[in-house]
Each structure stands twice: as structure tokens, then as C-alpha cells.
PDB file of C-alpha atoms in Angstrom:
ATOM      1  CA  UNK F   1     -48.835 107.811 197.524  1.00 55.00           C
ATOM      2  CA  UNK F   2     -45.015 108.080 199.062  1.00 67.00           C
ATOM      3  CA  UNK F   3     -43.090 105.322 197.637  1.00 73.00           C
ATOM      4  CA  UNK F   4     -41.792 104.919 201.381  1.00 77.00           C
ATOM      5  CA  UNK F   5     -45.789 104.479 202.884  1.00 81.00           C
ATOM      6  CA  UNK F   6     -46.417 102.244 199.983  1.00 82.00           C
ATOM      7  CA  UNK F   7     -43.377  99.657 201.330  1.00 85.00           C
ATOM      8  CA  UNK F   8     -44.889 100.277 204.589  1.00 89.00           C
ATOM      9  CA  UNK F   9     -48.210  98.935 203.695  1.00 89.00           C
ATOM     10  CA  UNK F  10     -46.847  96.192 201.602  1.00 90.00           C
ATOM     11  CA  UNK F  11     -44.193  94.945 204.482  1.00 91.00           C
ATOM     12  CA  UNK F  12     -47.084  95.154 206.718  1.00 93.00           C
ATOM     13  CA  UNK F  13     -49.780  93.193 204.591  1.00 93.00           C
ATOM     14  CA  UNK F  14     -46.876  90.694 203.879  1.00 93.00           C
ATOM     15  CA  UNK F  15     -45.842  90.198 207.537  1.00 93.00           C
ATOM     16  CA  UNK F  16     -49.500  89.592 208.500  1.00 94.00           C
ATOM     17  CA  UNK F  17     -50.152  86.729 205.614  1.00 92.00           C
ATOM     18  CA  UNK F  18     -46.967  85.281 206.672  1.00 93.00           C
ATOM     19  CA  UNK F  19     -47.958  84.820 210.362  1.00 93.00           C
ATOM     20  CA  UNK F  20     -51.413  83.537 208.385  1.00 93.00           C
ATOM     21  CA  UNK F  21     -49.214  80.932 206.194  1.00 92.00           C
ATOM     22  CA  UNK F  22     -46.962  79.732 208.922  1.00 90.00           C
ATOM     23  CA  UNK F  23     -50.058  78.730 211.436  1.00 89.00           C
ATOM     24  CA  UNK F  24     -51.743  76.938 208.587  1.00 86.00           C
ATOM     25  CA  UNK F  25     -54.034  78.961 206.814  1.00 88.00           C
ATOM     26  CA  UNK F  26     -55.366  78.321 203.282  1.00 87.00           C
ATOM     27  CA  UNK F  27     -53.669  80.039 200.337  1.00 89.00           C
ATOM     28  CA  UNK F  28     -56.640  81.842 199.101  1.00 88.00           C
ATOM     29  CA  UNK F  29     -57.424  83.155 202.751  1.00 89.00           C
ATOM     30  CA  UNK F  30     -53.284  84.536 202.723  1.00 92.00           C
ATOM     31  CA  UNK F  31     -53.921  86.069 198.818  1.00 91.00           C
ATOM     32  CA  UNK F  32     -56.870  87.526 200.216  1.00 91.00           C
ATOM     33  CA  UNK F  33     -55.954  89.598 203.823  1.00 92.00           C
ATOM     34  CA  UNK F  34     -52.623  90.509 201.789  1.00 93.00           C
ATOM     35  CA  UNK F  35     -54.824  91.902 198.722  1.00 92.00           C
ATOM     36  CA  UNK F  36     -57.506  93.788 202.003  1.00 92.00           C
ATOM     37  CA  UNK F  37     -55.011  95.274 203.827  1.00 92.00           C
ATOM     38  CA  UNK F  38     -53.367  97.096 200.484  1.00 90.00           C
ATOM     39  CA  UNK F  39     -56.386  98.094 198.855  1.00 88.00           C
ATOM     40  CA  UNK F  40     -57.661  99.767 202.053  1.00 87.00           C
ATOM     41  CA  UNK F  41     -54.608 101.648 202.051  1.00 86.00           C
ATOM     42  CA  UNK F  42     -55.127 103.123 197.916  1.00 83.00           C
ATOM     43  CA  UNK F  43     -52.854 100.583 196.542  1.00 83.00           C
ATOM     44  CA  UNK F  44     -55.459  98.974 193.857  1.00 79.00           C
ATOM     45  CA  UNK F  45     -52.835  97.473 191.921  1.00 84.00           C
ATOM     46  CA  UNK F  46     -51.606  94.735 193.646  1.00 88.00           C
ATOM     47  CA  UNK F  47     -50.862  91.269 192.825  1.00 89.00           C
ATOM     48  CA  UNK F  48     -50.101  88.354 195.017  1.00 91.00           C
ATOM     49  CA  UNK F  49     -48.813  84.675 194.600  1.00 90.00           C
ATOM     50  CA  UNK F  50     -48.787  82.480 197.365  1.00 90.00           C
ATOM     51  CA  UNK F  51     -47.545  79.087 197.982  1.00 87.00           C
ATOM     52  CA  UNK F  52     -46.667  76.770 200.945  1.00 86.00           C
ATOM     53  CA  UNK F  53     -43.277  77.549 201.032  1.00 86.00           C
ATOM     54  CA  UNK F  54     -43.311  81.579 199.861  1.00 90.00           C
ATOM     55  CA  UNK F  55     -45.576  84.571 198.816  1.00 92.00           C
ATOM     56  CA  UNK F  56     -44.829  87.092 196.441  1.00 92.00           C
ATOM     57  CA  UNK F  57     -46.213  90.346 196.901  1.00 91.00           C
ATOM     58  CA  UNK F  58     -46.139  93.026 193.943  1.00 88.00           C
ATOM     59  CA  UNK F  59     -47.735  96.427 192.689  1.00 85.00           C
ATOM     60  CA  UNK F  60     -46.543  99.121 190.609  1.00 74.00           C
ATOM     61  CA  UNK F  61     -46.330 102.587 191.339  1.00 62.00           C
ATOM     62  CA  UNK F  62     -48.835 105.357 189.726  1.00 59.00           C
ATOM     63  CA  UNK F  63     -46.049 107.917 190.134  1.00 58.00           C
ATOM     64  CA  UNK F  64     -43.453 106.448 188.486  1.00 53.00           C
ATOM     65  CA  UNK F  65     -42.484 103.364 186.359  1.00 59.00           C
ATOM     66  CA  UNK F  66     -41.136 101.393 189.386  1.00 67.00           C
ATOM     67  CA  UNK F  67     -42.496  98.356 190.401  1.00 76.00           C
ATOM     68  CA  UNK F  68     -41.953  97.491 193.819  1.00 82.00           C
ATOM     69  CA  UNK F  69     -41.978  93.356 194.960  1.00 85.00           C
ATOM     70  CA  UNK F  70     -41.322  91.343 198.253  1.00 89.00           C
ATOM     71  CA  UNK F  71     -40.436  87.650 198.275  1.00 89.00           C
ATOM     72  CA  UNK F  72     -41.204  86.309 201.664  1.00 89.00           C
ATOM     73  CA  UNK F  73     -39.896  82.359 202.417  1.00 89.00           C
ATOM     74  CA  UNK F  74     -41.810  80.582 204.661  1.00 87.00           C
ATOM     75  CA  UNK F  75     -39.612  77.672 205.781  1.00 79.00           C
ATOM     76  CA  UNK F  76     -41.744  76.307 208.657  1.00 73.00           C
ATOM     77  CA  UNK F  77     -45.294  75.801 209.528  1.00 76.00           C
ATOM     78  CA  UNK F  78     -47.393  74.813 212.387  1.00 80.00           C
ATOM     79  CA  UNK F  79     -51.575  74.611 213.119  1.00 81.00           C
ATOM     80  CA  UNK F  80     -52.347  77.195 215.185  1.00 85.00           C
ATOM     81  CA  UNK F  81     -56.091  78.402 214.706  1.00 86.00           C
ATOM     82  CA  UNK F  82     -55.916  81.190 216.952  1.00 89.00           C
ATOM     83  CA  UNK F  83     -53.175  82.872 215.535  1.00 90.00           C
ATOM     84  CA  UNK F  84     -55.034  83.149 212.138  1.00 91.00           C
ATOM     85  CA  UNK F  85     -58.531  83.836 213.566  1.00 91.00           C
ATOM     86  CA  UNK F  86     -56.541  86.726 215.369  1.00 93.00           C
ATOM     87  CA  UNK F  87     -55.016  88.146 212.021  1.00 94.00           C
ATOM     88  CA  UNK F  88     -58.084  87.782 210.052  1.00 92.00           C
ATOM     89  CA  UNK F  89     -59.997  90.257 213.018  1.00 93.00           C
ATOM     90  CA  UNK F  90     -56.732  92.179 212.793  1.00 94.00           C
ATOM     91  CA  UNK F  91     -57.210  92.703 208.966  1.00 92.00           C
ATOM     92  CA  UNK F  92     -61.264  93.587 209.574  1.00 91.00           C
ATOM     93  CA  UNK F  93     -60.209  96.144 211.909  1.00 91.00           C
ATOM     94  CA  UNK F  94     -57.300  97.660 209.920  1.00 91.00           C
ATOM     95  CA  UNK F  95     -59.471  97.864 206.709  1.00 88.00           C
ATOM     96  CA  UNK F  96     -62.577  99.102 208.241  1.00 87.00           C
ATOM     97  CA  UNK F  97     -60.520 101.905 210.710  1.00 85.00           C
ATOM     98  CA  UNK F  98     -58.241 104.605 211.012  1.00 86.00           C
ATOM     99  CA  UNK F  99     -55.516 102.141 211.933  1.00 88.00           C
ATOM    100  CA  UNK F 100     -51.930 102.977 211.586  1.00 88.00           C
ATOM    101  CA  UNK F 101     -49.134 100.579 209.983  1.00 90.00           C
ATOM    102  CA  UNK F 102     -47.143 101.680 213.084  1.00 91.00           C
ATOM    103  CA  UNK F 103     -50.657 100.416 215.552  1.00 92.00           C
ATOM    104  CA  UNK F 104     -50.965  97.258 212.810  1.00 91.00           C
ATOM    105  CA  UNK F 105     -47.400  96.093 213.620  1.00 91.00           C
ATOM    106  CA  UNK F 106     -47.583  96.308 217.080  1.00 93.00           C
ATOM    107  CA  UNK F 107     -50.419  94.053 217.091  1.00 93.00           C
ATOM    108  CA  UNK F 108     -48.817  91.713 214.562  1.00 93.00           C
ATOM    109  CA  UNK F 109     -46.280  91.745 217.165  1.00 92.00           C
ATOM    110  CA  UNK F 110     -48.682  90.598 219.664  1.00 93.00           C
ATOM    111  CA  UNK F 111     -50.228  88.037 217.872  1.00 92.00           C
ATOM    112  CA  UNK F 112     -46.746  86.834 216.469  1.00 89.00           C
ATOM    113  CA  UNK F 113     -45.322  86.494 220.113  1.00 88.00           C
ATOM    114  CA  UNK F 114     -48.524  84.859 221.305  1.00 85.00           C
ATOM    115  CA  UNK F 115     -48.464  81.020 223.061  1.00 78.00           C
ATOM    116  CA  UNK F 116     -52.417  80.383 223.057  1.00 74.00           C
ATOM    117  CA  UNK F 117     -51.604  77.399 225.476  1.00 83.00           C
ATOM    118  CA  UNK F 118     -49.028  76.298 228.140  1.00 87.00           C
ATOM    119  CA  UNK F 119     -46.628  73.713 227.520  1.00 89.00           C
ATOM    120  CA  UNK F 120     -48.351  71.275 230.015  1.00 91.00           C
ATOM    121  CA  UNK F 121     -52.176  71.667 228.579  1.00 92.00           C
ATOM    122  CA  UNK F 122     -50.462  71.091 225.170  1.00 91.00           C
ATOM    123  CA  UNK F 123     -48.733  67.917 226.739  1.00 93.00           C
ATOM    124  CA  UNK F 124     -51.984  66.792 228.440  1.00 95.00           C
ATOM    125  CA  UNK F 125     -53.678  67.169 225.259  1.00 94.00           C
ATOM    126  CA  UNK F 126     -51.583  65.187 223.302  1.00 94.00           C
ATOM    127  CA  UNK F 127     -51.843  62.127 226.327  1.00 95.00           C
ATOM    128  CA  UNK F 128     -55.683  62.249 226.033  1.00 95.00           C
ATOM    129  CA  UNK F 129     -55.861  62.150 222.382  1.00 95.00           C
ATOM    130  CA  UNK F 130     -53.598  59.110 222.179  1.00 95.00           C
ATOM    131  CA  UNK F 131     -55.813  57.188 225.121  1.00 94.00           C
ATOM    132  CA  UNK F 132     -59.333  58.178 223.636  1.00 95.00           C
ATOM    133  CA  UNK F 133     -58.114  57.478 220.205  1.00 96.00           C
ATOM    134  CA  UNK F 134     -57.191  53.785 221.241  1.00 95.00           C
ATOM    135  CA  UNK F 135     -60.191  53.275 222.833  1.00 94.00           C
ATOM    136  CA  UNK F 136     -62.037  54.322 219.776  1.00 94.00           C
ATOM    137  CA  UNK F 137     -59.874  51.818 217.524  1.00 94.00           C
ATOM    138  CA  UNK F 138     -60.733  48.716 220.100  1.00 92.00           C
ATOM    139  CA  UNK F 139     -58.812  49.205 222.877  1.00 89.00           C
ATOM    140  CA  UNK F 140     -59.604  48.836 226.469  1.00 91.00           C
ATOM    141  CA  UNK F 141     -58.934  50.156 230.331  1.00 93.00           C
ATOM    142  CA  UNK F 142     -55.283  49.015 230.101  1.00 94.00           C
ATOM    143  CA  UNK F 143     -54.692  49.712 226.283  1.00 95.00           C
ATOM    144  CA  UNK F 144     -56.154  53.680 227.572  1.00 95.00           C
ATOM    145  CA  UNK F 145     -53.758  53.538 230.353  1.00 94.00           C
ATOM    146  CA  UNK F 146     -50.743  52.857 228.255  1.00 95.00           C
ATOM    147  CA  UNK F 147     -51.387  55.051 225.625  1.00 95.00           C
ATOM    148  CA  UNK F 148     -51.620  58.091 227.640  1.00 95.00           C
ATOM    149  CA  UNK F 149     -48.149  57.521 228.933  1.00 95.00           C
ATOM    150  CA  UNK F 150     -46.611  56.678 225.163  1.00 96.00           C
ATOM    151  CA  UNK F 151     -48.440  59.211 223.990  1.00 95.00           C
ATOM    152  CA  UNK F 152     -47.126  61.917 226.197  1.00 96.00           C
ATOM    153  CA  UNK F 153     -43.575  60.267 225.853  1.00 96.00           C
ATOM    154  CA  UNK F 154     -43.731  61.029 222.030  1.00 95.00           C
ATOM    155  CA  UNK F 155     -45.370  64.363 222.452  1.00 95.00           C
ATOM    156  CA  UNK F 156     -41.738  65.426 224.165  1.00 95.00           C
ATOM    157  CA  UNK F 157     -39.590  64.183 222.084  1.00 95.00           C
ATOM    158  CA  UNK F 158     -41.333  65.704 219.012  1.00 93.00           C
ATOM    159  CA  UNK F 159     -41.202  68.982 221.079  1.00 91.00           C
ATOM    160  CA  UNK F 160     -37.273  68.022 221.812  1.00 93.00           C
ATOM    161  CA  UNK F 161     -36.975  67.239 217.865  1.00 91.00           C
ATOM    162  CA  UNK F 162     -38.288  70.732 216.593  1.00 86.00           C
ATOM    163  CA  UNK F 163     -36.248  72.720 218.592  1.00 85.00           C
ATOM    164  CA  UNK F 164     -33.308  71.302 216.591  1.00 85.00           C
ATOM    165  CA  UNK F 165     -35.219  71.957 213.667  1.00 79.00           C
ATOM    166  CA  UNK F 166     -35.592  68.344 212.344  1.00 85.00           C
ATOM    167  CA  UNK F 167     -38.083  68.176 209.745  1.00 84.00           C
ATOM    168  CA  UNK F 168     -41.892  66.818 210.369  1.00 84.00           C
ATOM    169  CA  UNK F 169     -41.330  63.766 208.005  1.00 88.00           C
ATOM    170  CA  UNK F 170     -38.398  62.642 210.557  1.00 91.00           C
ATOM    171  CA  UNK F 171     -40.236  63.601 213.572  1.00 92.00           C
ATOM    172  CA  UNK F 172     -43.252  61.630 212.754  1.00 92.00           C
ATOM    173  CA  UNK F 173     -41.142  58.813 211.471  1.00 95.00           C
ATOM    174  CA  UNK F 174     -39.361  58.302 214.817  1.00 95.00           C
ATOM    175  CA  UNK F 175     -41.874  59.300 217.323  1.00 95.00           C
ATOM    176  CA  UNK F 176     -44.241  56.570 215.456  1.00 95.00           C
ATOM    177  CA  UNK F 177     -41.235  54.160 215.770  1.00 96.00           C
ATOM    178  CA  UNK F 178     -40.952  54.695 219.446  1.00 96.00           C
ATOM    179  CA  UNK F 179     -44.907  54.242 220.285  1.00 95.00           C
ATOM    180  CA  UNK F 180     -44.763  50.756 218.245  1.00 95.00           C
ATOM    181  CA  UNK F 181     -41.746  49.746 220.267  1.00 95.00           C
ATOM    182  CA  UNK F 182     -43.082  51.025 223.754  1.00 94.00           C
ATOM    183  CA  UNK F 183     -46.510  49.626 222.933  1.00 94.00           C
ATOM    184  CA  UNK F 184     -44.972  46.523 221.893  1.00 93.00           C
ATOM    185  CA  UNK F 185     -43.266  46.364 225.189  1.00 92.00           C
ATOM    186  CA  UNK F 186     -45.856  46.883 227.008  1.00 93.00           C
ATOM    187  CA  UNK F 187     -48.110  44.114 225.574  1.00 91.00           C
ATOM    188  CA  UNK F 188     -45.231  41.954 225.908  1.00 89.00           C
ATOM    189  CA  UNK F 189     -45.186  42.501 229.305  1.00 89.00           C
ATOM    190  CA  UNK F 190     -48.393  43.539 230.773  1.00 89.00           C
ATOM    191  CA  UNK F 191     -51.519  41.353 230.564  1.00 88.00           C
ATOM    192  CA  UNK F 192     -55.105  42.721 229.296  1.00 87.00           C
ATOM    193  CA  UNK F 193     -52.483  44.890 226.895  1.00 91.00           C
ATOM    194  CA  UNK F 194     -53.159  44.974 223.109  1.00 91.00           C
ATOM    195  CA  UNK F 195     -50.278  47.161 221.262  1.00 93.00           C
ATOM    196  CA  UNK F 196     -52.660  47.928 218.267  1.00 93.00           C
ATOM    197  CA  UNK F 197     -54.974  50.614 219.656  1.00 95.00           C
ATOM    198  CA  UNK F 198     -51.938  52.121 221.485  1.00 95.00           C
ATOM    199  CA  UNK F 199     -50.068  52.301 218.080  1.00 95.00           C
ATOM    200  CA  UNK F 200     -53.365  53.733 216.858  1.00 94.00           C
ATOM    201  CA  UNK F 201     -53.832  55.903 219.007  1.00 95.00           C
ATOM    202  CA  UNK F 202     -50.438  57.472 219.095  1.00 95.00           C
ATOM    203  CA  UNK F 203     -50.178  57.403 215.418  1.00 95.00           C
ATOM    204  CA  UNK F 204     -53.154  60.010 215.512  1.00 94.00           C
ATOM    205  CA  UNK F 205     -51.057  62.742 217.088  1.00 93.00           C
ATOM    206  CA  UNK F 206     -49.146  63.185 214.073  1.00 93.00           C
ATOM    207  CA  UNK F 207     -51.824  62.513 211.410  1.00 91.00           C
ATOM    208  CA  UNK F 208     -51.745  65.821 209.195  1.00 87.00           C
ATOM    209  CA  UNK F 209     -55.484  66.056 208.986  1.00 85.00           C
ATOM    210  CA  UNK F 210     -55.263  69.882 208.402  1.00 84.00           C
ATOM    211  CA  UNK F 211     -52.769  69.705 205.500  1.00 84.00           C
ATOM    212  CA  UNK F 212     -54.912  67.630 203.532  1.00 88.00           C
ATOM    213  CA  UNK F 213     -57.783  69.534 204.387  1.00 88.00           C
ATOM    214  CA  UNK F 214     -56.471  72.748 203.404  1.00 85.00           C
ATOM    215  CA  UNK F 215     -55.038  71.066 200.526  1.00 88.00           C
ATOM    216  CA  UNK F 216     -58.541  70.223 199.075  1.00 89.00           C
ATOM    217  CA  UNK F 217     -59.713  73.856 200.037  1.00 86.00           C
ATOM    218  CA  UNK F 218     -56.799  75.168 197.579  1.00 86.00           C
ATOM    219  CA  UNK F 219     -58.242  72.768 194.902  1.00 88.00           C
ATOM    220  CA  UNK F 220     -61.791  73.722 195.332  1.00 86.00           C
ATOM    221  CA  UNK F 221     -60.531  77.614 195.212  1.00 82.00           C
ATOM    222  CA  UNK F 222     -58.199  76.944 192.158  1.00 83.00           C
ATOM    223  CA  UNK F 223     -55.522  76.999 193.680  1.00 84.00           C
ATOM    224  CA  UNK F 224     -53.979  74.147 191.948  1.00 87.00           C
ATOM    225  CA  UNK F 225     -49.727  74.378 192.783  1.00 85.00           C
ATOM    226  CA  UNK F 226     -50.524  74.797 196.376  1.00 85.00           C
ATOM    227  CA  UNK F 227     -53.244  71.812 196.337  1.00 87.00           C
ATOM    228  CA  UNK F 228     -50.785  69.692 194.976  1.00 90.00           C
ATOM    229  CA  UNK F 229     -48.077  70.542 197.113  1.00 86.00           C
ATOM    230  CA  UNK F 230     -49.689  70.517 200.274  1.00 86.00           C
ATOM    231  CA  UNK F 231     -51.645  66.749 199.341  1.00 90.00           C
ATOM    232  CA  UNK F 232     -48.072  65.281 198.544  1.00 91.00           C
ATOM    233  CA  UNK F 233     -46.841  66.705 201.400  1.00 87.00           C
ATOM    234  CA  UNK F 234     -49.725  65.482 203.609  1.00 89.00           C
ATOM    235  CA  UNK F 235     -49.398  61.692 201.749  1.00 92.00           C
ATOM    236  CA  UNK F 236     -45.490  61.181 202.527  1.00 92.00           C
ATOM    237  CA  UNK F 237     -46.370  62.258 206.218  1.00 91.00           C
ATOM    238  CA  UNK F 238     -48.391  59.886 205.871  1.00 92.00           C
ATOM    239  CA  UNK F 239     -45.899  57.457 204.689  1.00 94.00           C
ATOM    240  CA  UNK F 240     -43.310  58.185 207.343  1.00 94.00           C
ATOM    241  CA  UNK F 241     -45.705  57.909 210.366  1.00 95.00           C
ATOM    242  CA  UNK F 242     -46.733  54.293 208.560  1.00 94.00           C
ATOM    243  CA  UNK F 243     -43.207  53.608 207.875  1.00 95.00           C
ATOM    244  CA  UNK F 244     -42.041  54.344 211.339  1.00 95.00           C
ATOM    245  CA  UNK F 245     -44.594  52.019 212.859  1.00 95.00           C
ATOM    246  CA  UNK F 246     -44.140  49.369 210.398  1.00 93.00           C
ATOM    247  CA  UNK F 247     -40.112  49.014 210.585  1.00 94.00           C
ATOM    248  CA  UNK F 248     -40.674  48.548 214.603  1.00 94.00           C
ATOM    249  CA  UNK F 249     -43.409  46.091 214.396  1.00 92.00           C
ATOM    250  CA  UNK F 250     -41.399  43.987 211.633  1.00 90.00           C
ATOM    251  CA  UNK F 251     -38.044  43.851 213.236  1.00 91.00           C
ATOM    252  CA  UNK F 252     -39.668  42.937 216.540  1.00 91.00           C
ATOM    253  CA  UNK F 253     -41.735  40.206 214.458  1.00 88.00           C
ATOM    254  CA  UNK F 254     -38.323  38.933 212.652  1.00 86.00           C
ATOM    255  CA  UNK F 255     -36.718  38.450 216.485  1.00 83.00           C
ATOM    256  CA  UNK F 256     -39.774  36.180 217.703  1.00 75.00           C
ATOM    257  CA  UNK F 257     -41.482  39.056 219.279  1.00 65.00           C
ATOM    258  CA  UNK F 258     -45.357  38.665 218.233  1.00 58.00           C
ATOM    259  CA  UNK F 259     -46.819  36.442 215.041  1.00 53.00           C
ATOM    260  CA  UNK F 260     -48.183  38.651 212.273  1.00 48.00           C
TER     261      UNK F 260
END
């Protein structure tokens, strides 16, 4: 095989396991469409390493004694299900076709460039899932009503925080900080309003339920590094959404606000 086809192929399987790692897929389902799309191509030797935060792509060359390695860095990540449902059909079809790596990056391109939903369902979203969520954790008509305002209010200004690239543990601490205080507020000053479910309920936006799934997915596969990493990062999530909450509600306790 051309040494310049083989880079081709790799660049190619690289590009489409990091779309995969930077919507939230699992490490062994990354190690695995990388390791597809190169074999299907004739390059049997192939080895990839994958973690949250990079893969590392290498093979060596029949033809000579080269051995030729990418490094990709993957320094942000976001669920998006579609995207890797969309790459994994995209690997199926280049693997089982006549597909080009000229036809496979245009797609990539495609699905890279993709927004599955507008900005407003997105918001809406986020609003309903705060307001069912504090009805499930006690709350009632008002308690739903409130929480669909803060949690729209917290939606945007996690949205507003990310585009100046402030990391999730900050975005989750302050958005949970400004729920407690708004919900506080608001059962300070509305009756029939109970600022636990709303705090609930907001909280819930941020929860990283898919990190820690994913995380014990990489343990069950073996994949121990990445199970570990993604588990401590899901816990101190954790810890900042909790902490964010708790500062609010303790400060507003220490003025005379509400009795713990």
C-alpha cells in the first residue's frame, strides 16, 4: 500500500473516532470504528489507544521499517447521540462498500457540521426537564411553574458560558448557584412555592448521567484508565453542581433567609 493512501486511511479513521469521542461515545466503541475502518482498507496492523482526553493511532508499514502514528487531543466533549449513531452507519457503510476516503470525508464533514436540534427545542427541552423533574421530587403546580422559567434561565447562561470556553465543572457550579438563589427567591416571595423541587429539578440539567454510564461501560470492557477517568470526572461534577447549590442555600440561611 502507498505510504501516502495509508495516512489517508489513518487521518480518516482518526477524524471519524474523534467526532465519536467528542459526542460521548465509549472508548471501546472509538478503538473499535478506528480499528474497522483500517482493516477494511488492508492495514491489519494497527493499534489504537484511546482515552477521554486523546487517541493514539499507530501501524507499521509492510514496505518499509517506518512506523507511522497520529496523536489526536480531544479537549472538549459534549452528548450528542446522533452524531455517533451517524458515524457508526458511516463506518458500516465504508467497510462494507466501495467508499472512497475522499466520499468518507465529505460525509464526516456532514455529520461534523450537523446541529440535530434548534437552539429553541434545545432551550424548551431543558425548561421541561427542570419542571417535570420537580414535580417528580415533590413539587407542585407553582413549584412546575417556577422551575421551567429557572430552568430555562440556566440553560442560557450555560450556553453563554461555553462559548467562552469555561469549563463544565464551573458551568455547573454557577448555573446550580443561580437556580438555588432564584428558587430561593421565589419561595421567599411567592406563596404555594417550595425552592427544593425547583433546586431539584434544575440540578438535573447538569447531572452527568452519561459520563458515569459510559464510565462503567469502559470498566465492564477493560478499559480501566478511561473508567477511572471518566467516574472521577463524573463525581467532581457532581461535587460542583452540589457545591454550587449548597454555598447559595447556606449564605442565604446565615442572612435569616430560611431555617435549615
Amino acid at each position: 500500500m502507498e505510504k501516502k493512501k495509508q495516512k489517508d486511511i489513518l487521518k480518516l479513521a482518526l477524524r471519524a473516532g474523534n467526532i465519536m469521542m467528542k459526542s460521548g461515545a465509549e472508548i471501546y466503541r472509538v478503538e473499535d470504528t478506528i480499528e474497522r475502518i483500517c482493516k477494511s482498507c488492508g492495514i491489519e496492523d494497527v493499534d489504537v489507544f484511546a482515552t477521554p482526553t486523546g487517541i493514539f493511532v499507530s501501524t507499521d508499514n509492510e514496505e518499509s521499517t517506518n512506523t507511522v502514528t497520529y496523536i489526536k487531543r480531544i479537549k472538549s466533549s459534549e452528548t450528542d447521540l446522533t452524531r455517533i449513531s451517524r458515524v457508526n452507519q458511516f463506518s458500516r457503510s465504508f467497510t462494507t462498500t466501495d467508499m472512497t476516503v475522499e466520499e468518507g470525508n465529505v460525509i464526516l464533514d456532514d455529520i461534523e457540521n450537523s446541529r440535530p436540534y434548534p437552539f429553541w427545542i434545545r432551550a424548551l427541552a431543558a425548561a421541561m426537564v427542570a419542571s417535570c423533574f420537580s414535580v417528580i421530587f415533590g413539587g407542585g403546580a407553582m413549584d412546575f411553574c417556577v422551575a421551567v422559567i429557572v430552568g430555562l434561565m440556566c440553560y442560557l447562561i450555560s450556553r453563554f458560558l461555553e462559548k467562552y470556553e469555561i469549563n463544565f465543572f464551573i458551568r455547573g457550579f454557577c448555573c446550580c448557584a443561580f437556580a438555588a438563589f432564584c428558587s430561593l427567591l421565589a419561595a421567599a416571595s411567592i406563596d404555594g412555592v417550595s425552592y427544593a423541587p425547583v433546586i431539584s429539578g434544575c440540578i438535573m440539567l447538569f447531572v452527568p448521567g452519561i459520563p458515569i454510564t459510559n464510565s462503567i461501560r469502559d470498566f465492564l470492557s477493560g478499559n480501566m484508565l478511561s473508567g477511572v477517568a471518566r467516574l472521577t470526572e463524573a463525581c467532581i461534577i457532581s461535587v460542583s453542581l452540589a457545591a454550587g447549590a449548597g454555598v447559595v442555600i447556606k449564605l442565604w440561611y446565615m442572612l435569616g433567609g430560611i431555617t435549615l
